[in-house]
Coordinates of C-alpha atoms (C1' of nucleotides) in Angstrom, one line a residue:
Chain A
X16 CA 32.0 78.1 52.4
X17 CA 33.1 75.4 54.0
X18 CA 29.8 73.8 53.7
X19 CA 30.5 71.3 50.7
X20 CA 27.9 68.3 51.7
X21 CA 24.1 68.8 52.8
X22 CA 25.0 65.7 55.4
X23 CA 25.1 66.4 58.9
X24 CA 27.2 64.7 61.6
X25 CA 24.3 63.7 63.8
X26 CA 24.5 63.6 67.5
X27 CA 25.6 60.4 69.1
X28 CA 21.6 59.6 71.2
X29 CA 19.7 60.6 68.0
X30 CA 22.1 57.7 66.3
X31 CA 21.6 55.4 68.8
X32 CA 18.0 55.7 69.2
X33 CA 17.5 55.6 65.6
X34 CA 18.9 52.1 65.8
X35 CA 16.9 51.3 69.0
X36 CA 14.1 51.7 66.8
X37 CA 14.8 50.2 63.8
X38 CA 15.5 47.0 66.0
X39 CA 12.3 47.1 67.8
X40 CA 10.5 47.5 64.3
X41 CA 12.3 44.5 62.7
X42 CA 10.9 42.2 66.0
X43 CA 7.8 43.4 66.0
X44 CA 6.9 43.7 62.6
X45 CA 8.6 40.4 62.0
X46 CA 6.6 38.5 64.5
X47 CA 3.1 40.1 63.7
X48 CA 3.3 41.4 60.5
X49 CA 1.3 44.6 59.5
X50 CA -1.2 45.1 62.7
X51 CA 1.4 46.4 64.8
X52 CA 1.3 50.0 66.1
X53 CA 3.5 52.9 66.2
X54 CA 3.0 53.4 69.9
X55 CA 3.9 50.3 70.2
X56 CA 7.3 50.5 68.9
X57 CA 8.2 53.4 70.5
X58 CA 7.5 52.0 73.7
X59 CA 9.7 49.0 72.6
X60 CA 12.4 51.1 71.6
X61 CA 12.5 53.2 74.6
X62 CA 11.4 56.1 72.7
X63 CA 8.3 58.9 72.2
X64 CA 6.4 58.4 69.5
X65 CA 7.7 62.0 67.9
X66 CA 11.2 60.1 68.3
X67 CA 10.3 57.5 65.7
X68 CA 8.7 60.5 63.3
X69 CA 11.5 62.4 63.7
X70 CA 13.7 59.3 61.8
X71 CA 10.9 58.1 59.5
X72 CA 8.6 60.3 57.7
X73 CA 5.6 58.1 58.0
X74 CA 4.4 54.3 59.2
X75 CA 5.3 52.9 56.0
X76 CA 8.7 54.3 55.9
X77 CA 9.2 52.2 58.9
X78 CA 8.0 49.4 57.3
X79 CA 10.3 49.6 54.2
X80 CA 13.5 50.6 56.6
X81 CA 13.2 47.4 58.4
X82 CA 12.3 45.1 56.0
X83 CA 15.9 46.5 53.9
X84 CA 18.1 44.1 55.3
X85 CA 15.9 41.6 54.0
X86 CA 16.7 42.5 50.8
X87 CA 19.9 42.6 51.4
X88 CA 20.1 39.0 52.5
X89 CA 18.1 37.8 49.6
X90 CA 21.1 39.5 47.2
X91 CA 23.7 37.8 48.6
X92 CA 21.9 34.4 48.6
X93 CA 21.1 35.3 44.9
X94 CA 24.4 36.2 44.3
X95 CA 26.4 33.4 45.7
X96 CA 23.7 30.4 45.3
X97 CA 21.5 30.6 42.4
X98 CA 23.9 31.7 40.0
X99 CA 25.8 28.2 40.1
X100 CA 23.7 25.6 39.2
X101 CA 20.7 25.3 35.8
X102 CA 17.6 26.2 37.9
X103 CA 18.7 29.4 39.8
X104 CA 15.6 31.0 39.8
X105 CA 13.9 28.0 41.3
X106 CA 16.0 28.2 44.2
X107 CA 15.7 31.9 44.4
X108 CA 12.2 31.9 44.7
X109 CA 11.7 29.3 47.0
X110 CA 14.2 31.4 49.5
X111 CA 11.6 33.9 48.9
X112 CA 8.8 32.0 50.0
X113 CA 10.9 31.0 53.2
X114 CA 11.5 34.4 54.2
X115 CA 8.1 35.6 53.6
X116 CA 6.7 32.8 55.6
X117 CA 9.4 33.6 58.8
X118 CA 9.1 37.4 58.4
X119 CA 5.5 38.9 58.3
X120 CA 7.1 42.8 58.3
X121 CA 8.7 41.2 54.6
X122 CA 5.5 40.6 53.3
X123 CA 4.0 44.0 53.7
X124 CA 6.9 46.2 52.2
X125 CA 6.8 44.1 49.3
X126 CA 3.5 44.5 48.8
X127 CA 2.7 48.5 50.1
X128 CA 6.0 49.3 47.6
X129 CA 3.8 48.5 44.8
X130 CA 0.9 50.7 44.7
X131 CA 3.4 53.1 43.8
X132 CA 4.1 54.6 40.6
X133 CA 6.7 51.7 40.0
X134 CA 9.7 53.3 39.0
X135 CA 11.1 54.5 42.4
X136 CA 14.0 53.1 43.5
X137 CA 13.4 51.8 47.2
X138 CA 16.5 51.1 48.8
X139 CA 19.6 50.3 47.2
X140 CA 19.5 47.2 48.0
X141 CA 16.8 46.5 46.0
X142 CA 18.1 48.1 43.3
X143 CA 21.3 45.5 43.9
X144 CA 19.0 42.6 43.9
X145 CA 17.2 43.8 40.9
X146 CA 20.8 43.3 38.8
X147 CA 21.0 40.2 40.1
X148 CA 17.8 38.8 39.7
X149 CA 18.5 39.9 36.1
X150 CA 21.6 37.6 35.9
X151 CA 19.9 34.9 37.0
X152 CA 17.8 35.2 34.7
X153 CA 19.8 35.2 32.0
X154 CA 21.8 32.2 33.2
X155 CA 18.4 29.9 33.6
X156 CA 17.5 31.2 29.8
X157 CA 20.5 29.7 28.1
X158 CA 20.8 26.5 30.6
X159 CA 17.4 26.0 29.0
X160 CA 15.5 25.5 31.9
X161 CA 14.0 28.8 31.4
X162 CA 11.3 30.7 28.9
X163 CA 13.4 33.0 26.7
X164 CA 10.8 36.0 27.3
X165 CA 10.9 35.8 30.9
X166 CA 12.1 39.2 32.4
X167 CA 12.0 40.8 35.6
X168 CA 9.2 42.3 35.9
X169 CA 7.4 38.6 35.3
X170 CA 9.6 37.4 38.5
X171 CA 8.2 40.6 40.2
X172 CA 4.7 39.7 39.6
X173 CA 5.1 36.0 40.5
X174 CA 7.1 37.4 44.3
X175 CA 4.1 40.0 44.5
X176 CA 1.8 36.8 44.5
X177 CA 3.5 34.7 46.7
X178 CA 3.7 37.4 48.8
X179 CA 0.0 37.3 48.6
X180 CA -0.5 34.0 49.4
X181 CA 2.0 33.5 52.5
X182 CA 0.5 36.6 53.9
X183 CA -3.5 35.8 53.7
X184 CA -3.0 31.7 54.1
X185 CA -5.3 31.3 51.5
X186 CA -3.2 28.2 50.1
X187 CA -0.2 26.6 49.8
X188 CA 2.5 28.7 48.7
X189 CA 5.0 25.6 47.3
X190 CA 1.9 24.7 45.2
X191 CA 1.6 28.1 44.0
X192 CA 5.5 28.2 43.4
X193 CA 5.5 24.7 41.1
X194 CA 2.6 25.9 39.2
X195 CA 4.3 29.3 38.5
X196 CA 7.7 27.5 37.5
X197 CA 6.0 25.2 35.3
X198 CA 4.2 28.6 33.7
X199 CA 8.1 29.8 33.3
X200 CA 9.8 26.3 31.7
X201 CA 10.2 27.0 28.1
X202 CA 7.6 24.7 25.9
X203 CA 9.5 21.5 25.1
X204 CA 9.3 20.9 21.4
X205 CA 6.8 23.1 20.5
X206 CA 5.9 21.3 17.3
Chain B
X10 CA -47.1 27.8 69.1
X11 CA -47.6 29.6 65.7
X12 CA -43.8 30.2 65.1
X13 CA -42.5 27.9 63.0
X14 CA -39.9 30.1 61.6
X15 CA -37.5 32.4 63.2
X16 CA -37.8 34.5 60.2
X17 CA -39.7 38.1 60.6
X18 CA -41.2 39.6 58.1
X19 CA -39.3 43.0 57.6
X20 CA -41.0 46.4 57.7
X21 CA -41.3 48.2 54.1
X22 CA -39.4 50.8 54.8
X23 CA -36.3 48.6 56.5
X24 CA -36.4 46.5 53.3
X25 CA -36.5 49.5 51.1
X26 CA -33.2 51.1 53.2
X27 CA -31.5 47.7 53.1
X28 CA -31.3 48.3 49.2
X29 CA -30.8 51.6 48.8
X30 CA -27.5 50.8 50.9
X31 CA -26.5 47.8 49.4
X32 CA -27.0 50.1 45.9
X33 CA -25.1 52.7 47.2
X34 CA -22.1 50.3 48.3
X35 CA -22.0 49.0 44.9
X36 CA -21.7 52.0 42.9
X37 CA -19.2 53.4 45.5
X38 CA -17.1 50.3 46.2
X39 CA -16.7 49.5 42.6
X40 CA -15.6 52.6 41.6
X41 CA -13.2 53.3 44.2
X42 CA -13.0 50.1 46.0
X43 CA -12.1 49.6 50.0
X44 CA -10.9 53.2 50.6
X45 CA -15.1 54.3 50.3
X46 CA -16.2 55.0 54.3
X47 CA -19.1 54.2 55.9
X48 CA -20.1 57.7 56.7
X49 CA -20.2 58.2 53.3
X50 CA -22.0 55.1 51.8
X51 CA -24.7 56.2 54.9
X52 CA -25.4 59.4 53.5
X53 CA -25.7 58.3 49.7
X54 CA -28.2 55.8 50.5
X55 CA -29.7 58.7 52.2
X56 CA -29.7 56.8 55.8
X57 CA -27.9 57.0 58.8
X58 CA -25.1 55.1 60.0
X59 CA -26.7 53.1 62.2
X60 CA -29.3 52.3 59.7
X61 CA -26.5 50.4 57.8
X62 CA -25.3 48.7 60.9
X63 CA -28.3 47.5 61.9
X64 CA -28.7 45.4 58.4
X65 CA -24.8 44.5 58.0
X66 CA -22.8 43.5 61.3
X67 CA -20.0 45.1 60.3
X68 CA -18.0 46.8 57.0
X69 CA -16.3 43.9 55.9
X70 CA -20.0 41.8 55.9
X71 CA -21.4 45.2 53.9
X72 CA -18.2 44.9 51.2
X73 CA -19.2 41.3 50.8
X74 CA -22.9 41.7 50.1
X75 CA -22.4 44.1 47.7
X76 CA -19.7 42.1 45.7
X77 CA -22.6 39.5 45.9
X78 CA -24.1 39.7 42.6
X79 CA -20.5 39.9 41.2
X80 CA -20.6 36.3 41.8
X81 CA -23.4 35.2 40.9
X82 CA -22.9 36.7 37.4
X83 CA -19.4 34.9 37.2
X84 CA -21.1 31.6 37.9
X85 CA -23.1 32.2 35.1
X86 CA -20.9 33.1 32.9
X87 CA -18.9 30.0 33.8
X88 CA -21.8 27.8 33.3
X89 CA -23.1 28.9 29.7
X90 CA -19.5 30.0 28.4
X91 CA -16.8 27.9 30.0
X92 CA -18.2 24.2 29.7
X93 CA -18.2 23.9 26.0
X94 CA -15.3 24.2 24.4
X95 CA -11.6 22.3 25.4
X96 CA -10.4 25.6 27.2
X97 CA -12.9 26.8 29.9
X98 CA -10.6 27.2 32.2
X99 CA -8.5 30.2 30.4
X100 CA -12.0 31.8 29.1
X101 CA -13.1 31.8 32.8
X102 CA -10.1 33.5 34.5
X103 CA -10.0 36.2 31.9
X104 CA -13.2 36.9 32.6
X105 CA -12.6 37.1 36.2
X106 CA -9.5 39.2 35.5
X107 CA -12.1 41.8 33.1
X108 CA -14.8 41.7 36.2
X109 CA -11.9 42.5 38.7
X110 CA -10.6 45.6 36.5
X111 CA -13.7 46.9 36.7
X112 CA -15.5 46.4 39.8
X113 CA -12.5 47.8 42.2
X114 CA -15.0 46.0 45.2
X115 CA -14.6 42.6 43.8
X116 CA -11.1 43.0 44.3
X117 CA -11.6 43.9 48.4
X118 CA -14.0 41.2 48.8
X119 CA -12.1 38.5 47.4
X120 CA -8.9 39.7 49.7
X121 CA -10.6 39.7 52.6
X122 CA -12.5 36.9 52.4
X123 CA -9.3 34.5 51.9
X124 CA -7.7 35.4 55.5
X125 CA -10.4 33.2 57.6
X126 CA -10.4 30.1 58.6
X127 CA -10.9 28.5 54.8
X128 CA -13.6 27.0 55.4
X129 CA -16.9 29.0 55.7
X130 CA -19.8 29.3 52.7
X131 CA -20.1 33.1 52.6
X132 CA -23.1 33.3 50.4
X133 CA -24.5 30.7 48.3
X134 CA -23.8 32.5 45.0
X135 CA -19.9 31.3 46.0
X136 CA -21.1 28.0 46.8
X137 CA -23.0 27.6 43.5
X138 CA -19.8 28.8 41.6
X139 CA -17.5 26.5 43.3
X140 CA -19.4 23.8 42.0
X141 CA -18.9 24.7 38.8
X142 CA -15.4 25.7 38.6
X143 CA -15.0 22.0 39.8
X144 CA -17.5 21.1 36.5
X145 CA -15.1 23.2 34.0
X146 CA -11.6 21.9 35.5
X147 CA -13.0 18.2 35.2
X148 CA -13.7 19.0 31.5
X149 CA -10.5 20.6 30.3
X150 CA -8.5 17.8 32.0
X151 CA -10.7 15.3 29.7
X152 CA -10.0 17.1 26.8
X153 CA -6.1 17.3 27.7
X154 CA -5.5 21.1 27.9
X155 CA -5.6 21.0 31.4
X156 CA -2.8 18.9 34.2
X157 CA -4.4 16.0 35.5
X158 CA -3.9 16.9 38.9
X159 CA -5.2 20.4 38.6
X160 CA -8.1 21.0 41.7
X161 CA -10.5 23.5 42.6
X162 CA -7.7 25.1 45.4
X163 CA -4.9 25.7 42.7
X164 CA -8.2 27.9 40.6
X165 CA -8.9 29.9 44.0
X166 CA -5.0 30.7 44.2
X167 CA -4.8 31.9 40.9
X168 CA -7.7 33.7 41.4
X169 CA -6.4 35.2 44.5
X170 CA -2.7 36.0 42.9
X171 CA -4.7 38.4 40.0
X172 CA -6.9 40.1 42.3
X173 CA -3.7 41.1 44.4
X174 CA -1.9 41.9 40.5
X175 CA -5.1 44.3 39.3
X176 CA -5.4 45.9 43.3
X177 CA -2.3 47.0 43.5
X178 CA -1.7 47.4 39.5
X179 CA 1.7 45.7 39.9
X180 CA 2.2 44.3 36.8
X181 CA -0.1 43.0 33.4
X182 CA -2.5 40.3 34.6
X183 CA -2.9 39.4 31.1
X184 CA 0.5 38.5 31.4
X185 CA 0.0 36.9 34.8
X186 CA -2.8 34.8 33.6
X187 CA -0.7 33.5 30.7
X188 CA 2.2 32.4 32.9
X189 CA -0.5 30.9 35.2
X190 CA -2.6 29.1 32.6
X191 CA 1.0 27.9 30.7
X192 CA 1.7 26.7 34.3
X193 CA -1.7 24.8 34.2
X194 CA -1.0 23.1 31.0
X195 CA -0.1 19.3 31.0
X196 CA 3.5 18.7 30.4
X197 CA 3.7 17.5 26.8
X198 CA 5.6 14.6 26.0
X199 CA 6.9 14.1 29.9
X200 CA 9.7 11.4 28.3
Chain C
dA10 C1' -39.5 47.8 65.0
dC11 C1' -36.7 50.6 63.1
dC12 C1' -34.2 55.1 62.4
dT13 C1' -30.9 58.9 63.5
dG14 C1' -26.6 61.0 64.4
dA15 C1' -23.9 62.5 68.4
dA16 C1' -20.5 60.2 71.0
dC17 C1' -17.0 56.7 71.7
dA18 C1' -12.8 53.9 70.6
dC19 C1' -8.8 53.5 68.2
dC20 C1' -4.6 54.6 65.8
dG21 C1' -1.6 57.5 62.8
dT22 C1' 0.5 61.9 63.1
dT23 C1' 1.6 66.6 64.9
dC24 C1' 3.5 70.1 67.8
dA25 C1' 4.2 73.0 72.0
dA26 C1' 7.2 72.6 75.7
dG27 C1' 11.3 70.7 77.7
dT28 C1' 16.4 69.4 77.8
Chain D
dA17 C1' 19.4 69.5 67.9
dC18 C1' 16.7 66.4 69.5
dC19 C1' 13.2 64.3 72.7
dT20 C1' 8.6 63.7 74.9
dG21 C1' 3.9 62.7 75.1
dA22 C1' -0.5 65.1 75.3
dA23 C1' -3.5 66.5 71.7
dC24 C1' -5.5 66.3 67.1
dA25 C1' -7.6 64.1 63.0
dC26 C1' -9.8 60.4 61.1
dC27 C1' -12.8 56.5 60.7
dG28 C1' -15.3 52.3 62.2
dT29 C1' -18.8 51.2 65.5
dT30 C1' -22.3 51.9 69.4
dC31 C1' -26.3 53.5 71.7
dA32 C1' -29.6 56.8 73.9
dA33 C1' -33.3 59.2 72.2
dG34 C1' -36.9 59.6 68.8
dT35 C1' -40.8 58.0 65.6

DNA sequence: ACCTGAACACCGTTCAAGT
DNA sequence: ACCTGAACACCGTTCAAGT
């Protein structure tokens, strides 16, 4: 009865090589993106391979747990940079586009988390940005600088293409970036 | 001293295989796009494996034959529907974003095509088009519903982003394309 | 010359045995 | 409870043998 949570102390080595992992993922996929291989991070992290299963249901869960942090990083700037100024979002994409250029792991949990039925939550961290990206949203819309239809989900598609481009080279992503800003600028005096 | 060409005429029946695979890729790839497997694109050509290796080096060259014809139809839609009017450039990319919902293959061979080195023909049917998108920007800039500084690249990053939008269905790439083409748009009345 | 398909290489994932 | 790593499943690709 006295069995009030599901949660389970768990033992101190599983804890610590649960970390062990985690770190080795967030190097590796980091530095080489999506091609790297499980064995490989296990042998990184000191662990067996049935180690890393044991703490992440499947490859991609690995993916998505090490590219969290991310996401929590990209809050915070969000929170405490881009809601100052007129052109927040600007500046919030353009982090985006810096991150996913210095962390290849980024790229591909933003864009295997999208084949998905779309409504899953992800992380709570992402679930934190997604407030925040709606505040600056709002912000950009009545500085002006902003379309008054844009929403969320249009700042999702435009981070699911740059994530596109940084991660095949197939252009320049600041291009890409200044073309998609101009799309969101609301049409100066439209008649 | 006769052999003034490498080329060899091919057998009947290896010419007859070579389509029945390239038919076969087709039909499979565009339904179901880049999860189809050799193994089974062999046995609905009603060949073996090694049949198809021997006339495509390897699956990615395969994918890009069959998406082959995809291109060649695009350029000539391009070329009798996109140079007449003051807006070729938005007829042509909703087009492209129609061919990419259907033909799921498309989709895979423009992806894969984009992580190289940038520079290489891949088929003439890609060459021919290029030339023309280059004819349809050129005209919408001189009828003023296009940015003077828009180029050929900024069309192949578009095109890039709503391939990756329609793949991984992450979003409306009617929507998309409007942002983009808005993006696209000279800025009216700059002062 | 070209075809066939069993065999190989590779990588994600599982599970029997160990502590 | 948790760990290990050999074994399995799967799929792209090769190659010895056949016509």
């Amino acid at each position: 009865m006295s069995e009030l949570s599901t949660e389970r102390r768990p033992r101190a080595d599983a804890e610590r090589n649960r970390a062990r992992v985690i770190e080795a993922a967030r190097t590796l996929f980091g530095e080489r993106g999506d091609e790297v291989q499980m064995p490989e991070i296990a042998r990184a992290a000191g662990v067996g391979v049935g180690t890393v299963y044991r703490h992440f249901p499947d490859r991609q869960a690995l993916v998505e747990a090490a590219a969290e942090h991310r996401f929590a990083e990209i809050e915070r700037y969000a929170r405490t940079r881009c809601l100052g100024g007129d052109s927040g979002l600007a500046r919030y994409l353009r982090y985006v586009g810096r991150m996913l250029s210095r962390d290849r792991g980024l790229s591909s949990a933003i864009e295997t988390s999208r084949g998905s039925t779309g409504s899953e939550p992800r992380g709570e961290a992402r679930a934190r940005l997604e407030t925040v990206v709606a505040q600056v949203i709002a912000r950009d819309i009545e500085a002006g600088t902003l379309r008054p239809d844009c929403t969320v989900g249009d700042v999702y598609l435009i981070v699911g293409c740059l994530s596109s481009v940084v991660r095949t080279g197939s252009g320049d992503w600041r291009r890409f970036l200044d073309l998609a800003l101009d799309g969101l600028r609301p049409r100066q005096i439209p008649r």
